[in-house]
Every structure is written in C-alpha cells, then in structure tokens.
Amino acid sequence: MAFPVLAIQQVKQGRGLKSPTFVGFQALGTALDEMETSTLEQAALIKITMEGRRMSYSDRYDQQRLLNFHKAKLYIEQAINLINH
C-alpha cells in the first residue's frame, strides 16, 4: 500500500496534479462573468434543444452553438465548485 501514501505526499509537495494558481482560478471566474446569463428566449430555446427539437437547417448551427455555450458555462461553474471544495 505504498502508492497511496506516495500519491498524497506528491500532492502535498505540489507535484503532478494540483490546484490552479489564483490567477488561473480568477480566469475561470472572468470567463464565467463574460458569458453572462441567458435571456428568457435563449433559455427556452436551450430547453427545447435539450428535448431534441431542432430548428430549420439554416438555424441549427446557431441553435447548437447556443446549447454549447450553455453547457460550457455549466462546466465552468462545476469546475469552480469542485476546486472550492
């Protein structure tokens, strides 16, 4: 059982996987702030997109792009929460 102890020692020494610096953590917060909050119409479109409903072919790219922004924002929020705990 030497590897678990060694792994924890490495974390304590700052080797390998570690928490981002304050500047890196701050960059996540800045990105989150820049993304702002969806409008009511955008939130409704995100909801129906997640239900599998698609717009016409000419608008699907932008519909998917909006959903991707939404997912990215959720992942950034998750990352911030995970790092804080």
PDB file of N, CA and C in Angstrom:
ATOM      1  N   MET A   1       0.825  -1.202   0.000  1.00  0.00           N
ATOM      2  CA  MET A   1       0.000   0.000   0.000  1.00  0.00           C
ATOM      3  C   MET A   1       0.862   1.257   0.000  1.00  0.00           C
ATOM      4  N   ALA A   2       1.996   1.219  -0.606  1.00  0.00           N
ATOM      5  CA  ALA A   2       2.885   2.384  -0.601  1.00  0.00           C
ATOM      6  C   ALA A   2       2.431   3.460  -1.573  1.00  0.00           C
ATOM      7  N   PHE A   3       1.789   3.076  -2.665  1.00  0.00           N
ATOM      8  CA  PHE A   3       1.467   4.093  -3.668  1.00  0.00           C
ATOM      9  C   PHE A   3       0.442   5.122  -3.191  1.00  0.00           C
ATOM     10  N   PRO A   4      -0.574   4.761  -2.347  1.00  0.00           N
ATOM     11  CA  PRO A   4      -1.492   5.814  -1.896  1.00  0.00           C
ATOM     12  C   PRO A   4      -0.792   6.875  -1.046  1.00  0.00           C
ATOM     13  N   VAL A   5       0.107   6.429  -0.189  1.00  0.00           N
ATOM     14  CA  VAL A   5       0.848   7.366   0.656  1.00  0.00           C
ATOM     15  C   VAL A   5       1.749   8.237  -0.202  1.00  0.00           C
ATOM     16  N   LEU A   6       2.404   7.637  -1.172  1.00  0.00           N
ATOM     17  CA  LEU A   6       3.269   8.370  -2.082  1.00  0.00           C
ATOM     18  C   LEU A   6       2.466   9.396  -2.896  1.00  0.00           C
ATOM     19  N   ALA A   7       1.289   8.985  -3.349  1.00  0.00           N
ATOM     20  CA  ALA A   7       0.439   9.895  -4.138  1.00  0.00           C
ATOM     21  C   ALA A   7       0.044  11.118  -3.310  1.00  0.00           C
ATOM     22  N   ILE A   8      -0.331  10.923  -2.063  1.00  0.00           N
ATOM     23  CA  ILE A   8      -0.715  12.045  -1.201  1.00  0.00           C
ATOM     24  C   ILE A   8       0.497  12.934  -0.915  1.00  0.00           C
ATOM     25  N   GLN A   9       1.649  12.334  -0.687  1.00  0.00           N
ATOM     26  CA  GLN A   9       2.862  13.126  -0.470  1.00  0.00           C
ATOM     27  C   GLN A   9       3.163  14.001  -1.684  1.00  0.00           C
ATOM     28  N   GLN A  10       2.989  13.449  -2.873  1.00  0.00           N
ATOM     29  CA  GLN A  10       3.236  14.213  -4.095  1.00  0.00           C
ATOM     30  C   GLN A  10       2.284  15.403  -4.203  1.00  0.00           C
ATOM     31  N   VAL A  11       1.021  15.199  -3.844  1.00  0.00           N
ATOM     32  CA  VAL A  11       0.055  16.306  -3.853  1.00  0.00           C
ATOM     33  C   VAL A  11       0.502  17.392  -2.881  1.00  0.00           C
ATOM     34  N   LYS A  12       0.898  16.993  -1.684  1.00  0.00           N
ATOM     35  CA  LYS A  12       1.338  17.959  -0.676  1.00  0.00           C
ATOM     36  C   LYS A  12       2.602  18.703  -1.104  1.00  0.00           C
ATOM     37  N   GLN A  13       3.440  18.050  -1.900  1.00  0.00           N
ATOM     38  CA  GLN A  13       4.669  18.677  -2.394  1.00  0.00           C
ATOM     39  C   GLN A  13       4.433  19.537  -3.636  1.00  0.00           C
ATOM     40  N   GLY A  14       3.205  19.520  -4.160  1.00  0.00           N
ATOM     41  CA  GLY A  14       2.907  20.297  -5.362  1.00  0.00           C
ATOM     42  C   GLY A  14       3.379  19.641  -6.639  1.00  0.00           C
ATOM     43  N   ARG A  15       3.551  18.344  -6.623  1.00  0.00           N
ATOM     44  CA  ARG A  15       3.986  17.610  -7.811  1.00  0.00           C
ATOM     45  C   ARG A  15       2.777  16.972  -8.480  1.00  0.00           C
ATOM     46  N   GLY A  16       2.824  16.888  -9.811  1.00  0.00           N
ATOM     47  CA  GLY A  16       1.734  16.248 -10.539  1.00  0.00           C
ATOM     48  C   GLY A  16       0.482  17.114 -10.564  1.00  0.00           C
ATOM     49  N   LEU A  17      -0.658  16.467 -10.448  1.00  0.00           N
ATOM     50  CA  LEU A  17      -1.947  17.149 -10.496  1.00  0.00           C
ATOM     51  C   LEU A  17      -2.108  18.051  -9.279  1.00  0.00           C
ATOM     52  N   LYS A  18      -2.485  19.306  -9.539  1.00  0.00           N
ATOM     53  CA  LYS A  18      -2.635  20.254  -8.431  1.00  0.00           C
ATOM     54  C   LYS A  18      -3.671  21.308  -8.780  1.00  0.00           C
ATOM     55  N   SER A  19      -4.010  22.084  -7.799  1.00  0.00           N
ATOM     56  CA  SER A  19      -4.979  23.164  -7.954  1.00  0.00           C
ATOM     57  C   SER A  19      -4.392  24.269  -8.826  1.00  0.00           C
ATOM     58  N   PRO A  20      -5.255  24.933  -9.610  1.00  0.00           N
ATOM     59  CA  PRO A  20      -4.727  26.056 -10.397  1.00  0.00           C
ATOM     60  C   PRO A  20      -4.278  27.190  -9.483  1.00  0.00           C
ATOM     61  N   THR A  21      -3.432  28.041 -10.014  1.00  0.00           N
ATOM     62  CA  THR A  21      -2.997  29.209  -9.244  1.00  0.00           C
ATOM     63  C   THR A  21      -4.188  30.150  -9.081  1.00  0.00           C
ATOM     64  N   PHE A  22      -4.021  31.152  -8.237  1.00  0.00           N
ATOM     65  CA  PHE A  22      -5.077  32.142  -8.042  1.00  0.00           C
ATOM     66  C   PHE A  22      -5.417  32.815  -9.367  1.00  0.00           C
ATOM     67  N   VAL A  23      -4.404  33.116 -10.166  1.00  0.00           N
ATOM     68  CA  VAL A  23      -4.625  33.759 -11.467  1.00  0.00           C
ATOM     69  C   VAL A  23      -5.436  32.837 -12.381  1.00  0.00           C
ATOM     70  N   GLY A  24      -5.110  31.568 -12.396  1.00  0.00           N
ATOM     71  CA  GLY A  24      -5.855  30.607 -13.204  1.00  0.00           C
ATOM     72  C   GLY A  24      -7.292  30.480 -12.741  1.00  0.00           C
ATOM     73  N   PHE A  25      -7.473  30.428 -11.438  1.00  0.00           N
ATOM     74  CA  PHE A  25      -8.816  30.335 -10.867  1.00  0.00           C
ATOM     75  C   PHE A  25      -9.609  31.601 -11.179  1.00  0.00           C
ATOM     76  N   GLN A  26      -8.937  32.731 -11.102  1.00  0.00           N
ATOM     77  CA  GLN A  26      -9.564  34.011 -11.401  1.00  0.00           C
ATOM     78  C   GLN A  26      -9.993  34.064 -12.873  1.00  0.00           C
ATOM     79  N   ALA A  27      -9.212  33.462 -13.753  1.00  0.00           N
ATOM     80  CA  ALA A  27      -9.551  33.427 -15.180  1.00  0.00           C
ATOM     81  C   ALA A  27     -10.846  32.657 -15.414  1.00  0.00           C
ATOM     82  N   LEU A  28     -11.057  31.594 -14.654  1.00  0.00           N
ATOM     83  CA  LEU A  28     -12.323  30.867 -14.769  1.00  0.00           C
ATOM     84  C   LEU A  28     -13.494  31.771 -14.389  1.00  0.00           C
ATOM     85  N   GLY A  29     -13.333  32.513 -13.316  1.00  0.00           N
ATOM     86  CA  GLY A  29     -14.379  33.439 -12.887  1.00  0.00           C
ATOM     87  C   GLY A  29     -14.626  34.527 -13.905  1.00  0.00           C
ATOM     88  N   THR A  30     -13.556  35.022 -14.513  1.00  0.00           N
ATOM     89  CA  THR A  30     -13.685  36.055 -15.549  1.00  0.00           C
ATOM     90  C   THR A  30     -14.449  35.508 -16.748  1.00  0.00           C
ATOM     91  N   ALA A  31     -14.113  34.297 -17.175  1.00  0.00           N
ATOM     92  CA  ALA A  31     -14.813  33.672 -18.302  1.00  0.00           C
ATOM     93  C   ALA A  31     -16.296  33.522 -17.978  1.00  0.00           C
ATOM     94  N   LEU A  32     -16.598  33.107 -16.766  1.00  0.00           N
ATOM     95  CA  LEU A  32     -17.981  32.940 -16.350  1.00  0.00           C
ATOM     96  C   LEU A  32     -18.727  34.270 -16.378  1.00  0.00           C
ATOM     97  N   ASP A  33     -18.084  35.319 -15.883  1.00  0.00           N
ATOM     98  CA  ASP A  33     -18.699  36.653 -15.907  1.00  0.00           C
ATOM     99  C   ASP A  33     -18.943  37.131 -17.331  1.00  0.00           C
ATOM    100  N   GLU A  34     -18.001  36.879 -18.220  1.00  0.00           N
ATOM    101  CA  GLU A  34     -18.129  37.310 -19.610  1.00  0.00           C
ATOM    102  C   GLU A  34     -19.284  36.607 -20.330  1.00  0.00           C
ATOM    103  N   MET A  35     -19.599  35.400 -19.906  1.00  0.00           N
ATOM    104  CA  MET A  35     -20.659  34.642 -20.565  1.00  0.00           C
ATOM    105  C   MET A  35     -22.045  35.172 -20.212  1.00  0.00           C
ATOM    106  N   GLU A  36     -22.162  35.889 -19.122  1.00  0.00           N
ATOM    107  CA  GLU A  36     -23.423  36.467 -18.656  1.00  0.00           C
ATOM    108  C   GLU A  36     -24.499  35.399 -18.484  1.00  0.00           C
ATOM    109  N   THR A  37     -25.776  35.809 -18.536  1.00  0.00           N
ATOM    110  CA  THR A  37     -26.897  34.908 -18.302  1.00  0.00           C
ATOM    111  C   THR A  37     -27.787  34.903 -19.543  1.00  0.00           C
ATOM    112  N   SER A  38     -28.371  33.770 -19.821  1.00  0.00           N
ATOM    113  CA  SER A  38     -29.239  33.673 -20.997  1.00  0.00           C
ATOM    114  C   SER A  38     -30.506  34.501 -20.803  1.00  0.00           C
ATOM    115  N   THR A  39     -31.027  34.999 -21.910  1.00  0.00           N
ATOM    116  CA  THR A  39     -32.310  35.697 -21.888  1.00  0.00           C
ATOM    117  C   THR A  39     -33.414  34.655 -21.738  1.00  0.00           C
ATOM    118  N   LEU A  40     -34.634  35.095 -21.505  1.00  0.00           N
ATOM    119  CA  LEU A  40     -35.761  34.156 -21.388  1.00  0.00           C
ATOM    120  C   LEU A  40     -35.940  33.359 -22.676  1.00  0.00           C
ATOM    121  N   GLU A  41     -35.785  34.044 -23.818  1.00  0.00           N
ATOM    122  CA  GLU A  41     -35.936  33.367 -25.104  1.00  0.00           C
ATOM    123  C   GLU A  41     -34.817  32.363 -25.339  1.00  0.00           C
ATOM    124  N   GLN A  42     -33.595  32.732 -24.973  1.00  0.00           N
ATOM    125  CA  GLN A  42     -32.471  31.810 -25.120  1.00  0.00           C
ATOM    126  C   GLN A  42     -32.653  30.599 -24.207  1.00  0.00           C
ATOM    127  N   ALA A  43     -33.108  30.829 -22.985  1.00  0.00           N
ATOM    128  CA  ALA A  43     -33.341  29.723 -22.042  1.00  0.00           C
ATOM    129  C   ALA A  43     -34.405  28.774 -22.588  1.00  0.00           C
ATOM    130  N   ALA A  44     -35.444  29.332 -23.197  1.00  0.00           N
ATOM    131  CA  ALA A  44     -36.495  28.495 -23.782  1.00  0.00           C
ATOM    132  C   ALA A  44     -35.948  27.678 -24.950  1.00  0.00           C
ATOM    133  N   LEU A  45     -35.124  28.304 -25.792  1.00  0.00           N
ATOM    134  CA  LEU A  45     -34.530  27.578 -26.918  1.00  0.00           C
ATOM    135  C   LEU A  45     -33.590  26.487 -26.426  1.00  0.00           C
ATOM    136  N   ILE A  46     -32.811  26.786 -25.396  1.00  0.00           N
ATOM    137  CA  ILE A  46     -31.921  25.775 -24.818  1.00  0.00           C
ATOM    138  C   ILE A  46     -32.741  24.590 -24.321  1.00  0.00           C
ATOM    139  N   LYS A  47     -33.849  24.885 -23.652  1.00  0.00           N
ATOM    140  CA  LYS A  47     -34.693  23.821 -23.105  1.00  0.00           C
ATOM    141  C   LYS A  47     -35.238  22.916 -24.207  1.00  0.00           C
ATOM    142  N   ILE A  48     -35.796  23.513 -25.272  1.00  0.00           N
ATOM    143  CA  ILE A  48     -36.350  22.654 -26.325  1.00  0.00           C
ATOM    144  C   ILE A  48     -35.259  21.939 -27.108  1.00  0.00           C
ATOM    145  N   THR A  49     -34.082  22.549 -27.178  1.00  0.00           N
ATOM    146  CA  THR A  49     -32.958  21.885 -27.845  1.00  0.00           C
ATOM    147  C   THR A  49     -32.551  20.642 -27.066  1.00  0.00           C
ATOM    148  N   MET A  50     -32.533  20.760 -25.743  1.00  0.00           N
ATOM    149  CA  MET A  50     -32.185  19.613 -24.909  1.00  0.00           C
ATOM    150  C   MET A  50     -33.251  18.520 -24.979  1.00  0.00           C
ATOM    151  N   GLU A  51     -34.464  18.910 -25.361  1.00  0.00           N
ATOM    152  CA  GLU A  51     -35.537  17.928 -25.550  1.00  0.00           C
ATOM    153  C   GLU A  51     -35.453  17.259 -26.924  1.00  0.00           C
ATOM    154  N   GLY A  52     -34.513  17.707 -27.769  1.00  0.00           N
ATOM    155  CA  GLY A  52     -34.314  17.090 -29.071  1.00  0.00           C
ATOM    156  C   GLY A  52     -35.007  17.796 -30.218  1.00  0.00           C
ATOM    157  N   ARG A  53     -35.643  18.914 -29.945  1.00  0.00           N
ATOM    158  CA  ARG A  53     -36.324  19.647 -31.022  1.00  0.00           C
ATOM    159  C   ARG A  53     -35.316  20.522 -31.752  1.00  0.00           C
ATOM    160  N   ARG A  54     -35.384  20.492 -33.073  1.00  0.00           N
ATOM    161  CA  ARG A  54     -34.413  21.215 -33.887  1.00  0.00           C
ATOM    162  C   ARG A  54     -35.099  22.255 -34.755  1.00  0.00           C
ATOM    163  N   MET A  55     -34.397  23.351 -34.966  1.00  0.00           N
ATOM    164  CA  MET A  55     -34.875  24.405 -35.857  1.00  0.00           C
ATOM    165  C   MET A  55     -34.591  24.001 -37.301  1.00  0.00           C
ATOM    166  N   SER A  56     -34.940  24.859 -38.240  1.00  0.00           N
ATOM    167  CA  SER A  56     -34.671  24.575 -39.652  1.00  0.00           C
ATOM    168  C   SER A  56     -33.164  24.457 -39.855  1.00  0.00           C
ATOM    169  N   TYR A  57     -32.788  23.815 -40.945  1.00  0.00           N
ATOM    170  CA  TYR A  57     -31.366  23.571 -41.213  1.00  0.00           C
ATOM    171  C   TYR A  57     -30.532  24.846 -41.185  1.00  0.00           C
ATOM    172  N   SER A  58     -31.088  25.935 -41.678  1.00  0.00           N
ATOM    173  CA  SER A  58     -30.299  27.170 -41.737  1.00  0.00           C
ATOM    174  C   SER A  58     -29.984  27.733 -40.346  1.00  0.00           C
ATOM    175  N   ASP A  59     -30.771  27.375 -39.329  1.00  0.00           N
ATOM    176  CA  ASP A  59     -30.563  27.908 -37.973  1.00  0.00           C
ATOM    177  C   ASP A  59     -29.992  26.883 -36.988  1.00  0.00           C
ATOM    178  N   ARG A  60     -29.868  25.656 -37.401  1.00  0.00           N
ATOM    179  CA  ARG A  60     -29.413  24.599 -36.472  1.00  0.00           C
ATOM    180  C   ARG A  60     -28.006  24.840 -35.941  1.00  0.00           C
ATOM    181  N   TYR A  61     -27.150  25.363 -36.780  1.00  0.00           N
ATOM    182  CA  TYR A  61     -25.779  25.625 -36.336  1.00  0.00           C
ATOM    183  C   TYR A  61     -25.793  26.591 -35.158  1.00  0.00           C
ATOM    184  N   ASP A  62     -26.536  27.688 -35.286  1.00  0.00           N
ATOM    185  CA  ASP A  62     -26.605  28.673 -34.195  1.00  0.00           C
ATOM    186  C   ASP A  62     -27.340  28.119 -32.982  1.00  0.00           C
ATOM    187  N   GLN A  63     -28.319  27.287 -33.203  1.00  0.00           N
ATOM    188  CA  GLN A  63     -29.033  26.640 -32.106  1.00  0.00           C
ATOM    189  C   GLN A  63     -28.071  25.758 -31.308  1.00  0.00           C
ATOM    190  N   GLN A  64     -27.274  24.969 -32.011  1.00  0.00           N
ATOM    191  CA  GLN A  64     -26.303  24.095 -31.339  1.00  0.00           C
ATOM    192  C   GLN A  64     -25.223  24.914 -30.646  1.00  0.00           C
ATOM    193  N   ARG A  65     -24.833  26.001 -31.279  1.00  0.00           N
ATOM    194  CA  ARG A  65     -23.804  26.871 -30.696  1.00  0.00           C
ATOM    195  C   ARG A  65     -24.281  27.456 -29.359  1.00  0.00           C
ATOM    196  N   LEU A  66     -25.553  27.883 -29.314  1.00  0.00           N
ATOM    197  CA  LEU A  66     -26.121  28.401 -28.068  1.00  0.00           C
ATOM    198  C   LEU A  66     -26.120  27.318 -26.994  1.00  0.00           C
ATOM    199  N   LEU A  67     -26.517  26.107 -27.373  1.00  0.00           N
ATOM    200  CA  LEU A  67     -26.506  24.998 -26.410  1.00  0.00           C
ATOM    201  C   LEU A  67     -25.086  24.728 -25.924  1.00  0.00           C
ATOM    202  N   ASN A  68     -24.104  24.806 -26.808  1.00  0.00           N
ATOM    203  CA  ASN A  68     -22.714  24.584 -26.413  1.00  0.00           C
ATOM    204  C   ASN A  68     -22.230  25.648 -25.434  1.00  0.00           C
ATOM    205  N   PHE A  69     -22.636  26.914 -25.656  1.00  0.00           N
ATOM    206  CA  PHE A  69     -22.293  27.977 -24.698  1.00  0.00           C
ATOM    207  C   PHE A  69     -22.884  27.661 -23.329  1.00  0.00           C
ATOM    208  N   HIS A  70     -24.129  27.226 -23.341  1.00  0.00           N
ATOM    209  CA  HIS A  70     -24.814  26.884 -22.087  1.00  0.00           C
ATOM    210  C   HIS A  70     -24.074  25.762 -21.351  1.00  0.00           C
ATOM    211  N   LYS A  71     -23.726  24.719 -22.083  1.00  0.00           N
ATOM    212  CA  LYS A  71     -23.005  23.594 -21.477  1.00  0.00           C
ATOM    213  C   LYS A  71     -21.639  24.032 -20.953  1.00  0.00           C
ATOM    214  N   ALA A  72     -20.937  24.845 -21.730  1.00  0.00           N
ATOM    215  CA  ALA A  72     -19.623  25.325 -21.297  1.00  0.00           C
ATOM    216  C   ALA A  72     -19.735  26.110 -20.002  1.00  0.00           C
ATOM    217  N   LYS A  73     -20.759  26.962 -19.912  1.00  0.00           N
ATOM    218  CA  LYS A  73     -20.957  27.745 -18.688  1.00  0.00           C
ATOM    219  C   LYS A  73     -21.215  26.825 -17.498  1.00  0.00           C
ATOM    220  N   LEU A  74     -22.032  25.798 -17.708  1.00  0.00           N
ATOM    221  CA  LEU A  74     -22.292  24.837 -16.628  1.00  0.00           C
ATOM    222  C   LEU A  74     -21.016  24.123 -16.195  1.00  0.00           C
ATOM    223  N   TYR A  75     -20.179  23.743 -17.171  1.00  0.00           N
ATOM    224  CA  TYR A  75     -18.928  23.049 -16.841  1.00  0.00           C
ATOM    225  C   TYR A  75     -17.951  23.968 -16.092  1.00  0.00           C
ATOM    226  N   ILE A  76     -17.912  25.229 -16.473  1.00  0.00           N
ATOM    227  CA  ILE A  76     -17.045  26.181 -15.761  1.00  0.00           C
ATOM    228  C   ILE A  76     -17.541  26.353 -14.327  1.00  0.00           C
ATOM    229  N   GLU A  77     -18.861  26.472 -14.155  1.00  0.00           N
ATOM    230  CA  GLU A  77     -19.426  26.575 -12.800  1.00  0.00           C
ATOM    231  C   GLU A  77     -19.087  25.340 -11.987  1.00  0.00           C
ATOM    232  N   GLN A  78     -19.200  24.165 -12.614  1.00  0.00           N
ATOM    233  CA  GLN A  78     -18.853  22.909 -11.935  1.00  0.00           C
ATOM    234  C   GLN A  78     -17.388  22.890 -11.532  1.00  0.00           C
ATOM    235  N   ALA A  79     -16.524  23.319 -12.432  1.00  0.00           N
ATOM    236  CA  ALA A  79     -15.081  23.340 -12.142  1.00  0.00           C
ATOM    237  C   ALA A  79     -14.791  24.241 -10.958  1.00  0.00           C
ATOM    238  N   ILE A  80     -15.394  25.416 -10.935  1.00  0.00           N
ATOM    239  CA  ILE A  80     -15.180  26.350  -9.826  1.00  0.00           C
ATOM    240  C   ILE A  80     -15.644  25.725  -8.519  1.00  0.00           C
ATOM    241  N   ASN A  81     -16.814  25.096  -8.544  1.00  0.00           N
ATOM    242  CA  ASN A  81     -17.326  24.449  -7.333  1.00  0.00           C
ATOM    243  C   ASN A  81     -16.433  23.306  -6.875  1.00  0.00           C
ATOM    244  N   LEU A  82     -15.929  22.512  -7.817  1.00  0.00           N
ATOM    245  CA  LEU A  82     -15.059  21.397  -7.453  1.00  0.00           C
ATOM    246  C   LEU A  82     -13.734  21.889  -6.848  1.00  0.00           C
ATOM    247  N   ILE A  83     -13.190  22.930  -7.423  1.00  0.00           N
ATOM    248  CA  ILE A  83     -11.914  23.465  -6.923  1.00  0.00           C
ATOM    249  C   ILE A  83     -12.101  24.067  -5.539  1.00  0.00           C
ATOM    250  N   ASN A  84     -13.251  24.669  -5.289  1.00  0.00           N
ATOM    251  CA  ASN A  84     -13.510  25.307  -3.989  1.00  0.00           C
ATOM    252  C   ASN A  84     -13.739  24.312  -2.862  1.00  0.00           C
ATOM    253  N   HIS A  85     -14.053  23.074  -3.202  1.00  0.00           N
ATOM    254  CA  HIS A  85     -14.370  22.110  -2.142  1.00  0.00           C
ATOM    255  C   HIS A  85     -13.274  21.139  -1.921  1.00  0.00           C
TER     256      HIS A  85
END
